[in-house]
Short mmCIF file of C-alpha atoms in Angstrom, two decimals:
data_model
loop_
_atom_site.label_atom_id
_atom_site.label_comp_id
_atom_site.label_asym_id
_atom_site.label_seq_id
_atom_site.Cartn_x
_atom_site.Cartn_y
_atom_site.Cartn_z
CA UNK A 1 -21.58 8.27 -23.52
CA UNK A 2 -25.44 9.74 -23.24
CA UNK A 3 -25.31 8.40 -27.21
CA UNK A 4 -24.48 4.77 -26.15
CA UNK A 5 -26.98 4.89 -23.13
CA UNK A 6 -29.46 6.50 -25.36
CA UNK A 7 -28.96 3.32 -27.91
CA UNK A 8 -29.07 0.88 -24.64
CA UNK A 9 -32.17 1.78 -23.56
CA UNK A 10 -33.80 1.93 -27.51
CA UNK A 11 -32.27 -1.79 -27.53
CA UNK A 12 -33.98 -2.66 -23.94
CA UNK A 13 -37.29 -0.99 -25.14
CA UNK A 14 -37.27 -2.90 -28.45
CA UNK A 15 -36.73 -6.42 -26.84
CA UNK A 16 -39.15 -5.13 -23.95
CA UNK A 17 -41.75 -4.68 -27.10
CA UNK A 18 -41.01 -7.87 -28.82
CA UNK A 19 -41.38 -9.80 -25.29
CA UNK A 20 -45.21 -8.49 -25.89
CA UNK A 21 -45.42 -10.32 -28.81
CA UNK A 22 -47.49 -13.93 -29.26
CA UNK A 23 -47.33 -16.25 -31.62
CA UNK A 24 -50.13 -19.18 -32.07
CA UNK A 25 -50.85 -21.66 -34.68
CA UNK A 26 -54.34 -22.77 -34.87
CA UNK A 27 -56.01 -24.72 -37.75
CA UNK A 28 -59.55 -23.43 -39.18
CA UNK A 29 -61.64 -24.68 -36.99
CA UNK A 30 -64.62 -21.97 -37.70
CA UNK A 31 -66.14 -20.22 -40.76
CA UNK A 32 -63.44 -17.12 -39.81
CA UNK A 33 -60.61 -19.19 -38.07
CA UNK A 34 -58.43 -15.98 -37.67
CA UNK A 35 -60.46 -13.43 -37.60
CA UNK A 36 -62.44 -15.51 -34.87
CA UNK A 37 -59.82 -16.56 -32.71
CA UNK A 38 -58.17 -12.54 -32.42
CA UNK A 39 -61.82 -11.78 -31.66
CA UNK A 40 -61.78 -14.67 -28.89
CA UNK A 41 -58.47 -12.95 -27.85
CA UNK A 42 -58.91 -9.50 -27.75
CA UNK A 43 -59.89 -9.07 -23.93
CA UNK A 44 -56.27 -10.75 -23.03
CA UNK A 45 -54.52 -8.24 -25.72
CA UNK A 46 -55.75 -5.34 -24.00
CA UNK A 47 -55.62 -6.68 -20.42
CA UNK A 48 -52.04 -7.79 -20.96
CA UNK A 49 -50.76 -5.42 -23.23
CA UNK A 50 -49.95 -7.78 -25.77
CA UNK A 51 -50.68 -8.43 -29.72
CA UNK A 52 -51.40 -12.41 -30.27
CA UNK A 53 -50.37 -13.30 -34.07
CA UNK A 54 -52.27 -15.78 -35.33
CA UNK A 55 -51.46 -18.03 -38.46
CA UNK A 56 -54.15 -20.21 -39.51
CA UNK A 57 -52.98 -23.76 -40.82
CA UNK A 58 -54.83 -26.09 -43.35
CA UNK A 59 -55.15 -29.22 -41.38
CA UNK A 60 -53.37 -30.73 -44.60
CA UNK A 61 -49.87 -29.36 -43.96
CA UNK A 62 -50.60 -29.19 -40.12
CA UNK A 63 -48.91 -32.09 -39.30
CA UNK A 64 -46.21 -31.02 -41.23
CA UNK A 65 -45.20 -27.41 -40.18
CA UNK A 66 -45.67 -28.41 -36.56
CA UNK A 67 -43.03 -31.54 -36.75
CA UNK A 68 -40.61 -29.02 -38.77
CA UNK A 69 -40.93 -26.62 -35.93
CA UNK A 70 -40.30 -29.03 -33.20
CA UNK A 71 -37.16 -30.54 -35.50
CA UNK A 72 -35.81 -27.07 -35.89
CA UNK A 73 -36.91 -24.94 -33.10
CA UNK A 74 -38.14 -22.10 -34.96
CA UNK A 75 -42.15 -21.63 -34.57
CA UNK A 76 -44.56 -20.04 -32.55
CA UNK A 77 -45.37 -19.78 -28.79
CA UNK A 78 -48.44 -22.03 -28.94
CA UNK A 79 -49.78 -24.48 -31.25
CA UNK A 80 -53.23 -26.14 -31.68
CA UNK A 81 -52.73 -29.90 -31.47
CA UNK A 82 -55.23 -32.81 -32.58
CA UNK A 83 -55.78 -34.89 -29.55
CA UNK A 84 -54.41 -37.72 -30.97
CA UNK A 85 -50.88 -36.10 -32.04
CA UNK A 86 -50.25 -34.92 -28.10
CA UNK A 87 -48.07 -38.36 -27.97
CA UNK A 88 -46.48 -38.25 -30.97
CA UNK A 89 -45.21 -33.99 -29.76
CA UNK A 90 -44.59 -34.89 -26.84
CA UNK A 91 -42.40 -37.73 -27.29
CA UNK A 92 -40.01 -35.05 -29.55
CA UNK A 93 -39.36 -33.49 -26.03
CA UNK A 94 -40.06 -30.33 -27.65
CA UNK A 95 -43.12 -29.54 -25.27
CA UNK A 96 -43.24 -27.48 -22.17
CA UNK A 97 -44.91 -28.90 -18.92
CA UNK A 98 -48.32 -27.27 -18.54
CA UNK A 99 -49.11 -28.65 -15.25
CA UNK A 100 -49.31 -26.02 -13.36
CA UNK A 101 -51.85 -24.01 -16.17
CA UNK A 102 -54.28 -27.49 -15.56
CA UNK A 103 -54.26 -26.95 -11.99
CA UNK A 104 -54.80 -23.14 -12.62
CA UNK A 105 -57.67 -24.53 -14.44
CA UNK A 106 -58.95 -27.51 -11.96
CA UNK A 107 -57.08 -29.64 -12.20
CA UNK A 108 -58.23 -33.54 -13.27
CA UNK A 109 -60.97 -33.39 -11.74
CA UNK A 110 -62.40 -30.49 -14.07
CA UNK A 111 -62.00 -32.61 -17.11
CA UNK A 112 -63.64 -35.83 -17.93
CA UNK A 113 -61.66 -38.51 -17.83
CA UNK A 114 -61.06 -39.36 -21.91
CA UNK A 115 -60.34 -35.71 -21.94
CA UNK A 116 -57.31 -35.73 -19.13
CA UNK A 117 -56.18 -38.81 -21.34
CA UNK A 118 -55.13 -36.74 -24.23
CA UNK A 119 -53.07 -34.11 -21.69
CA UNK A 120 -50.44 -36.06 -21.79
CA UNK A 121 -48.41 -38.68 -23.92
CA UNK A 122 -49.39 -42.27 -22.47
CA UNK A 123 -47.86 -43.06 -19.16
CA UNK A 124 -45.85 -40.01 -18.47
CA UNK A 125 -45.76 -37.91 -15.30
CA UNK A 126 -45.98 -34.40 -16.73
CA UNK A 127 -48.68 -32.33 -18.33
CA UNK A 128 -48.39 -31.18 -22.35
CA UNK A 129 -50.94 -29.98 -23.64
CA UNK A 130 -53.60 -27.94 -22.47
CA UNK A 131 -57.75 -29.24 -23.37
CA UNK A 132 -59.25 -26.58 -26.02
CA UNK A 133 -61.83 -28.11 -27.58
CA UNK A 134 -64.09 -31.53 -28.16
CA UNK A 135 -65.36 -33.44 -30.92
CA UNK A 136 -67.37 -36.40 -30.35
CA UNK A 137 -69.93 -38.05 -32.24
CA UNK A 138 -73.28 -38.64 -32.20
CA UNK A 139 -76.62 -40.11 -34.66
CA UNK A 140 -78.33 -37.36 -36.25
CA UNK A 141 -81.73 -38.44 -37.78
CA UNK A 142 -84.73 -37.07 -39.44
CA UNK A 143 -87.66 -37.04 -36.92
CA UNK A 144 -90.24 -37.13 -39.49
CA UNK A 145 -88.94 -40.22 -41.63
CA UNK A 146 -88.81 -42.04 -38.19
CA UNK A 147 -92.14 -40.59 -37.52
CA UNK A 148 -93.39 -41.97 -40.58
CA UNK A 149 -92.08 -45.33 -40.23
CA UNK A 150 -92.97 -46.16 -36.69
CA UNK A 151 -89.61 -45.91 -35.60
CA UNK A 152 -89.44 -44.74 -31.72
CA UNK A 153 -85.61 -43.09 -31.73
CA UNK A 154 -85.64 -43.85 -27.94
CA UNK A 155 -85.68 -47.79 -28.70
CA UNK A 156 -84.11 -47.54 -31.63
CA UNK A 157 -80.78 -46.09 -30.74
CA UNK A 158 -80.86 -48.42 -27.14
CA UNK A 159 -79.16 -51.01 -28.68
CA UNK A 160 -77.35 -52.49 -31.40
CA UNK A 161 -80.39 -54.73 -32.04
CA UNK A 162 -83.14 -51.77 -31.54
CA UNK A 163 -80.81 -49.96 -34.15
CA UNK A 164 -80.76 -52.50 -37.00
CA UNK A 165 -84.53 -53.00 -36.40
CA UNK A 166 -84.98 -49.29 -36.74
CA UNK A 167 -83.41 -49.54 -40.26
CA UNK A 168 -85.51 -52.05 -41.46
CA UNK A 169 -88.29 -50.19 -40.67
CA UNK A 170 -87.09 -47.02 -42.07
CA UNK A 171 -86.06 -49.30 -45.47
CA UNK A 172 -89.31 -50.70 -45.67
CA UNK A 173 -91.32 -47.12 -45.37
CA UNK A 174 -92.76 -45.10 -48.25
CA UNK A 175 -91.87 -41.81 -46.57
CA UNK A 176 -90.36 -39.01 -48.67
CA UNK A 177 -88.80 -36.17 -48.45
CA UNK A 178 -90.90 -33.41 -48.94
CA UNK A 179 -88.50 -31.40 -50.80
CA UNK A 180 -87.03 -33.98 -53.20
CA UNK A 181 -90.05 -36.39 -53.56
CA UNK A 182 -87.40 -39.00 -53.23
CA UNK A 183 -87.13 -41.73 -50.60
CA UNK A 184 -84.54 -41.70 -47.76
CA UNK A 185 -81.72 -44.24 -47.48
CA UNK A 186 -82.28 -45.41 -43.96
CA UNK A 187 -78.41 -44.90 -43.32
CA UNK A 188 -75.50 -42.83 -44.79
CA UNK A 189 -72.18 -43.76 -43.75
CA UNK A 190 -68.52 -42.90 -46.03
CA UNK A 191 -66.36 -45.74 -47.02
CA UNK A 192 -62.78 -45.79 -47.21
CA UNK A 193 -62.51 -42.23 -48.99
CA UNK A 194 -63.49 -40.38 -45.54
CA UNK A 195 -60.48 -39.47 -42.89
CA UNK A 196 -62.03 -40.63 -39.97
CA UNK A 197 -62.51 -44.09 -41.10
CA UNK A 198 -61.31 -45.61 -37.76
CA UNK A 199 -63.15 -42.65 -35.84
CA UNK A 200 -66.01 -44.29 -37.30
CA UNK A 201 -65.55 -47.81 -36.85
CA UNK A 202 -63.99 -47.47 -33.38
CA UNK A 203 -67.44 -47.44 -31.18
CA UNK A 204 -68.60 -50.71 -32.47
CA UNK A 205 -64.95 -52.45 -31.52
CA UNK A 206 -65.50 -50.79 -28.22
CA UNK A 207 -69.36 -51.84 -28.08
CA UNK A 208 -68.21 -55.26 -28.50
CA UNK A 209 -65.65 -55.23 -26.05
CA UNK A 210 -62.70 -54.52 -28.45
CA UNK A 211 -60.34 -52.56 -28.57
CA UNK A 212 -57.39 -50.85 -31.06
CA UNK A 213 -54.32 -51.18 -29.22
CA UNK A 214 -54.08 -53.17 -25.83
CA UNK A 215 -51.24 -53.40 -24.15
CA UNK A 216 -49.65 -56.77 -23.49
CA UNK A 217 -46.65 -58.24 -21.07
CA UNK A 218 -45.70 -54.42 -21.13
CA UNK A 219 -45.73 -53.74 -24.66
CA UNK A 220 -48.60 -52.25 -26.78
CA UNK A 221 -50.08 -54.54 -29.58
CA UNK A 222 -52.83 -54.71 -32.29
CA UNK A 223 -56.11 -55.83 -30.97
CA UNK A 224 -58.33 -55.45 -34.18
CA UNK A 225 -58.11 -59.23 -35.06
CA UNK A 226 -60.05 -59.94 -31.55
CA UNK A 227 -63.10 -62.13 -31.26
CA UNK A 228 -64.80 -59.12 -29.90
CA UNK A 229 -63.24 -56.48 -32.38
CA UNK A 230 -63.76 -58.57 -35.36
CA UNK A 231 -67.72 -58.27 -34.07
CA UNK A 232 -68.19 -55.12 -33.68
CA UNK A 233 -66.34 -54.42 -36.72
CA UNK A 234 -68.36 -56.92 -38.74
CA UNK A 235 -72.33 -55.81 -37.65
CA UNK A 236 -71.42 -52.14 -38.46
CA UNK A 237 -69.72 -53.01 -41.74
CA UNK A 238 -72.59 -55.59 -42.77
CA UNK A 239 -75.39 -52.97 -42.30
CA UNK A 240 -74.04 -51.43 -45.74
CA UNK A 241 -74.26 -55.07 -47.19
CA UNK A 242 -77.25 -55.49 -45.64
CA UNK A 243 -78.85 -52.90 -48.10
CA UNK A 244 -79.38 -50.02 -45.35
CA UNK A 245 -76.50 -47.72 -46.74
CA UNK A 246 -76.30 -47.05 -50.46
CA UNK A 247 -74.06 -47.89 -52.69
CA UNK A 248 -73.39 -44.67 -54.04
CA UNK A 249 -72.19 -43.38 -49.74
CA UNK A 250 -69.30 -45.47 -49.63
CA UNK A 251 -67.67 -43.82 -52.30
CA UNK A 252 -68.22 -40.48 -50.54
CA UNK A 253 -66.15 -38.37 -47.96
CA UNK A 254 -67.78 -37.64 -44.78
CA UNK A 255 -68.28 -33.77 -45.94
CA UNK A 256 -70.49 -35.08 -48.75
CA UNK A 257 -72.30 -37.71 -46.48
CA UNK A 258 -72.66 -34.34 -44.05
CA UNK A 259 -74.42 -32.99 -47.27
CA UNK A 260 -76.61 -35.55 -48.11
CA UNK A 261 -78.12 -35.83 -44.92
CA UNK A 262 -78.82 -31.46 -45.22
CA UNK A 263 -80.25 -32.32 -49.04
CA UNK A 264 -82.70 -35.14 -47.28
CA UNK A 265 -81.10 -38.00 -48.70
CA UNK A 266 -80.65 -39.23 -45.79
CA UNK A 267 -82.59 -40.06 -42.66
CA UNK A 268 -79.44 -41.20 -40.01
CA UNK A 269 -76.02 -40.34 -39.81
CA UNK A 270 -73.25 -40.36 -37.51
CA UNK A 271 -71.47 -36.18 -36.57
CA UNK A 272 -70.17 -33.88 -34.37
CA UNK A 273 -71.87 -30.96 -32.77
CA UNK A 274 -71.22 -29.17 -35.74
CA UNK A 275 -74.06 -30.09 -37.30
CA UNK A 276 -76.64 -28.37 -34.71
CA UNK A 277 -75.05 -24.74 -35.54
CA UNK A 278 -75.10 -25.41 -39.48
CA UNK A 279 -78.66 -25.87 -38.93
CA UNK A 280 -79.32 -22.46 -37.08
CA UNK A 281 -77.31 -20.86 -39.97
CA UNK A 282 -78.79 -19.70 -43.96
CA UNK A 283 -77.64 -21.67 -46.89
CA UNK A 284 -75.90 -18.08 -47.63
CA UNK A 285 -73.68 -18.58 -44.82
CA UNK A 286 -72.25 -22.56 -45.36
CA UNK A 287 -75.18 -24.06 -43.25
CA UNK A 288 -79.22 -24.99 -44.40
CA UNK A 289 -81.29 -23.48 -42.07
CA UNK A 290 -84.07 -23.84 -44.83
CA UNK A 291 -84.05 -26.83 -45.52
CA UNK A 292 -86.50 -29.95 -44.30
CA UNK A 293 -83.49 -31.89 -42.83
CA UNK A 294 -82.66 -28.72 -40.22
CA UNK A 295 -86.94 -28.46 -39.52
CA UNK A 296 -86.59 -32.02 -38.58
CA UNK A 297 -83.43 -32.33 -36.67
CA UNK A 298 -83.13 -35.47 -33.69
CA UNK A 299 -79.99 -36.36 -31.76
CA UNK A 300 -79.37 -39.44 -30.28
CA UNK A 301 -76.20 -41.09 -28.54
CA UNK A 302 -74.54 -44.50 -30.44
CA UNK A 303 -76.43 -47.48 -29.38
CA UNK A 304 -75.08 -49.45 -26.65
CA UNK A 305 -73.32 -52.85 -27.87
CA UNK A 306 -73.19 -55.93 -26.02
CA UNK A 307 -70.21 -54.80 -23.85
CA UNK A 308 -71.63 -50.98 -22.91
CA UNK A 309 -72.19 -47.96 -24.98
CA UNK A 310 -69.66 -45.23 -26.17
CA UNK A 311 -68.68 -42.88 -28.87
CA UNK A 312 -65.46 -41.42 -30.58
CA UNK A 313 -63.62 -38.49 -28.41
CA UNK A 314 -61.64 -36.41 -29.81
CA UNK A 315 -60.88 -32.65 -30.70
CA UNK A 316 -57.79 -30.31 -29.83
CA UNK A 317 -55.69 -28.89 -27.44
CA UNK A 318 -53.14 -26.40 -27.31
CA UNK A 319 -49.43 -26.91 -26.75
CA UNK A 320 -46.09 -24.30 -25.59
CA UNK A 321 -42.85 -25.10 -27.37
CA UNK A 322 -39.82 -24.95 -24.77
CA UNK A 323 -38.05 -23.21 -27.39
CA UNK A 324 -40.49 -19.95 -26.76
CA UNK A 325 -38.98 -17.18 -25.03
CA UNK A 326 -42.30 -15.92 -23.79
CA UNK A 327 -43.24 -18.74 -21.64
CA UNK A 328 -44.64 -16.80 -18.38
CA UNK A 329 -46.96 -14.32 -20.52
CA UNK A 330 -47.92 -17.92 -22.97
CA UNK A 331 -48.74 -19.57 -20.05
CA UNK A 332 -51.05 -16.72 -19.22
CA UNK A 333 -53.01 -17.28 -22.62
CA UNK A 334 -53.40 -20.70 -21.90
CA UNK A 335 -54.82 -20.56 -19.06
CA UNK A 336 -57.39 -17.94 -20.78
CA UNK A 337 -58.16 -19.75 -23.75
CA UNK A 338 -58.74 -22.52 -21.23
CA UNK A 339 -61.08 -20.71 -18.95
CA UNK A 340 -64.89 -21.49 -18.90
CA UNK A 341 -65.56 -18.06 -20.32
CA UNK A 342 -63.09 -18.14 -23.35
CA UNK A 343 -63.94 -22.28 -23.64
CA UNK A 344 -67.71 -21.52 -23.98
CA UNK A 345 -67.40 -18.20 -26.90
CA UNK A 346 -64.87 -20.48 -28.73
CA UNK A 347 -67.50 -23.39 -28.97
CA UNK A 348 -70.37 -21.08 -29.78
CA UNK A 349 -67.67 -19.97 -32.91
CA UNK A 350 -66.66 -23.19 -34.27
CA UNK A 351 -69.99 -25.55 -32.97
CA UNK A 352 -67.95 -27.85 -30.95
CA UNK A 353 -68.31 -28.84 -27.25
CA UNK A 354 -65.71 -27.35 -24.62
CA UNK A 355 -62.64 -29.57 -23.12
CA UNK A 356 -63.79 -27.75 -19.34
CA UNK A 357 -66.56 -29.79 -17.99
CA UNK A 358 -67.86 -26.91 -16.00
CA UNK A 359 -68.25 -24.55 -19.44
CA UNK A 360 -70.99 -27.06 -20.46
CA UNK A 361 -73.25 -25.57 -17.84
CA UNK A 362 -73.37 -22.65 -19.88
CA UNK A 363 -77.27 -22.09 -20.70
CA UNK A 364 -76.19 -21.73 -24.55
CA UNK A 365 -75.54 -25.90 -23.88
CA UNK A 366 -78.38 -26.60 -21.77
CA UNK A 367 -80.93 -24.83 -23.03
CA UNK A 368 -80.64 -26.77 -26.76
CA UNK A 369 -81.92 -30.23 -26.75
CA UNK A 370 -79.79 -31.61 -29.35
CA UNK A 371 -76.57 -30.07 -27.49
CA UNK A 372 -77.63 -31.73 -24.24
CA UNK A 373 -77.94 -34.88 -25.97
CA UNK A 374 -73.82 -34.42 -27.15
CA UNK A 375 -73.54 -33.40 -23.35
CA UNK A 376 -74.82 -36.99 -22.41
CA UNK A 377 -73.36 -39.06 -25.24
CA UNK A 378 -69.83 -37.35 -24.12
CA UNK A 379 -70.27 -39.34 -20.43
CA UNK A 380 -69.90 -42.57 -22.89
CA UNK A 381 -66.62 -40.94 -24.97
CA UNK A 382 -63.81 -42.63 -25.43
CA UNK A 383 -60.04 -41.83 -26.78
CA UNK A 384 -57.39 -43.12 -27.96
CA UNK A 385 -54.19 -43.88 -26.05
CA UNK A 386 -51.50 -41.21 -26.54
CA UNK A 387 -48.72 -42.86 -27.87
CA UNK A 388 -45.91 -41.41 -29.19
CA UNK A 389 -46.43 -43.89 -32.71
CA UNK A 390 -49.76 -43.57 -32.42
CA UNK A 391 -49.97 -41.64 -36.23
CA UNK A 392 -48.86 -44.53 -38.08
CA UNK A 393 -50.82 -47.26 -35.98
CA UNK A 394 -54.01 -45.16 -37.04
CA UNK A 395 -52.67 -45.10 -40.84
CA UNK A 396 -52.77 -48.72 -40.96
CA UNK A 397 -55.74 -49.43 -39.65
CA UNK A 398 -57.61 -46.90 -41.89
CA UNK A 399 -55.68 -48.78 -44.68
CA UNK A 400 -56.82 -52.13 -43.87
CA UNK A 401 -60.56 -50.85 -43.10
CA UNK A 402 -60.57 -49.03 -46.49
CA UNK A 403 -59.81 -52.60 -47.81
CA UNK A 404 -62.94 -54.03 -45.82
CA UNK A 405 -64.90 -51.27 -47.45
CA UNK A 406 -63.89 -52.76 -50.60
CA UNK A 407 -65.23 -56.16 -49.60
CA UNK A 408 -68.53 -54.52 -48.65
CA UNK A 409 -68.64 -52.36 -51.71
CA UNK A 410 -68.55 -55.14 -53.74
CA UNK A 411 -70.61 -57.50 -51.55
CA UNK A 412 -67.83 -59.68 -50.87
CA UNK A 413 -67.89 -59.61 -46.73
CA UNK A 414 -67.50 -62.22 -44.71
CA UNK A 415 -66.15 -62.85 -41.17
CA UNK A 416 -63.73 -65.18 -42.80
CA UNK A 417 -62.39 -62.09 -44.91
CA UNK A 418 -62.71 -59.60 -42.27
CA UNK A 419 -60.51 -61.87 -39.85
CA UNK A 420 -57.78 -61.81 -42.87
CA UNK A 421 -57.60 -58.34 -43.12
CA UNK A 422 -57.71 -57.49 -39.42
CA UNK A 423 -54.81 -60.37 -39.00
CA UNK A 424 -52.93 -58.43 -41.53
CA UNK A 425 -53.80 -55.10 -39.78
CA UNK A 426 -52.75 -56.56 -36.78
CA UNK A 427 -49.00 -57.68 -38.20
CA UNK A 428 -48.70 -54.27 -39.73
CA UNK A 429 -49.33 -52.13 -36.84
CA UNK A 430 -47.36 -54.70 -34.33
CA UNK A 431 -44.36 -53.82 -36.62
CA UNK A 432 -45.03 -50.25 -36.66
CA UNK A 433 -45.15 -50.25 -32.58
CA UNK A 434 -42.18 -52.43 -32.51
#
């Protein structure tokens, strides 16, 4: 009898132990991802008594794993979610509510509002996903070339029209780089080889008064092959035709454009926050700190189109399976990780912006220009809508922009043969939602 009580209570203490356990999938989001995030986590560990496991995924099998995981219901507690897959999750119904960790947290009001947007999948009720981190994008440009080539960056990046005019100028100059002895191309910009071709395009459709996806008699529908899309869309495309983005960029991914622009071959391109810390940080280390490009380092928000000015949102968030048997003590970490304190250390790691509004008052934000300028330029974000099909409606429309990047590679754009494609686009994707 004492033998068999004995065994009980081993049995009670070993599930007791393994109910102290955490699992959380995160992709690399920093130079360290894992060794990063159990630093970020270390205070909860000890407060809570509890060892967080965390396995780092390559954003290439991401997608992936995390589907398998919902399909099957073997994975981990928490898992780092693009804000643009929350719909696609959610609509699994694999996803615990996490409405009561937002309110924890503030509640709506503590996020902005293209942040809330991706808490949820598009029109539901409950809470999914929890805001981590933020990812928007901004112009980075050389201060000196502008400098040089009478370029004011405050009326320059104004407008659509201010912007192109800035180019010009920058085209026509004689500056060079210091380092190279080479001129700059006024603009670098990928083609149809970069992953965030519709991250990029998407400001000028909303500049113009486009949009993606609109929804329509109560369904959601293609909008690229609007008037005002097919405007936007056309100016930014037809400043590589123009001359202002070599030929050489649209052939490139957006990590070599990012490299350009550090070499000085560059003197504007589009980014995230990123960028800033890379320049605080030795070639040694992944960034280029010595180089002219980080010396002469200027931020400034997308120019505002004829219909208002904004800017790509996105980033992740974090998500709890319903399949975890640790929800209370998961819930706890969430509501950590999503804490102004934890928010703020995690962006100073990985050079993104927090998902908390209130953890950009930090004076690590406020106290760098170029980070108050993301600060701004996030006021002007924008998001997509959270759909659970969302993945392939954004698969189509970076195939059908890749194929306008064709036209412009080999100076074959027109509005005629932008409308085609974007009509095309538009039958594609209407399927896809359908």
């Amino acid at each position: 009898m004492i033998k068999k009580a004995l065994s009980s209570l081993l049995v009670l203490a070993s599930l007791a132990f393994a109910q102290k356990t955490l699992e959380v999938w995160i992709m690399p989001n920093s130079p360290q991802p894992a060794e990063d995030f159990k630093a970020l986590v270390a205070p909860f560990e000890k407060a809570h008594g509890v060892e967080v496991k965390v396995t780092v995924l390559d954003w290439g099998v991401a997608w992936t794993k995390i589907t398998t995981a919902a399909t099957s219901g073997v994975g981990p507690d928490l898992t780092q979610l693009g804000t643009t897959w929350v719909g696609a999750i959610s609509a699994m119904g694999v996803l615990e509510p996490v409405d009561d960790v937002l309110e924890a947290l503030g509640g709506e009001k503590a996020y902005l509002p293209a942040v809330w947007r991706t808490t949820r999948l598009e029109g539901a009720r409950q809470a999914t996903a929890v805001p981590w981190f933020s990812e928007l994008r901004a112009f980075y440009y050389r201060t000196d070339a502008l400098r040089a080539a009478g370029v004011n960056p405050a009326e320059m990046f104004a407008s659509w029209q201010g912007f192109e005019a800035g180019l010009a100028r920058l085209k026509a100059s004689s500056f060079r780089d210091p380092e190279t002895k080479a001129p700059l191309a006024p603009l670098c910009t990928p083609g149809k080889n970069s992953w965030d071709v519709l991250h990029n395009a998407a400001p000028w459709v909303w500049g113009a008064g486009g949009e993606i996806v609109r929804q329509a008699g109560g369904r959601w529908q293609s909008a690229l092959n609007s008037p005002e899309s097919l405007e936007g869309l056309y100016l930014f495309l037809s400043l590589a035709q123009k001359g202002y983005v070599p030929a050489e960029s649209l052939e490139k991914n957006t990590a070599q454009i990012e490299a350009d622009f550090q070499a000085g071959k560059c003197a504007v391109f589009a980014s995230g926050p990123w960028m800033i810390q890379r320049a605080q940080v030795p070639e040694s280390r992944g960034g280029f700190a010595e180089r002219t490009a980080a010396k002469n380092l200027g931020v400034a928000p997308y120019p505002a189109g004829p219909k208002g000015r904004y800017t790509f949102f996105g980033g992740s968030n974090l998500a709890l399976f319903n399949f975890s048997k640790n929800k209370p003590l998961a819930k706890e970490l969430l509501k950590y990780l999503g804490s102004p304190e934890a928010q703020v250390r995690y962006a100073q790691m990985t050079g993104m912006l927090p998902g908390l509004r209130s953890a950009w008052s930090d004076p690590s934000f406020q106290q760098n220009p170029l980070l108050r300028t993301f600060i701004q330029a996030a006021q002007f974000g924008r998001t997509y809508p959270s759909l659970a099909g969302w993945g392939g409606v954004e698969n189509l429309a970076v195939q059908h922009l890749g194929m306008a990047w064709d036209l412009v590679a080999q100076g074959r754009l027109t509005r005629e043969a932008l409308k085609d494609l974007m009509d095309k686009a538009s039958a594609a994707i209407n399927q896809a939602l359908r």
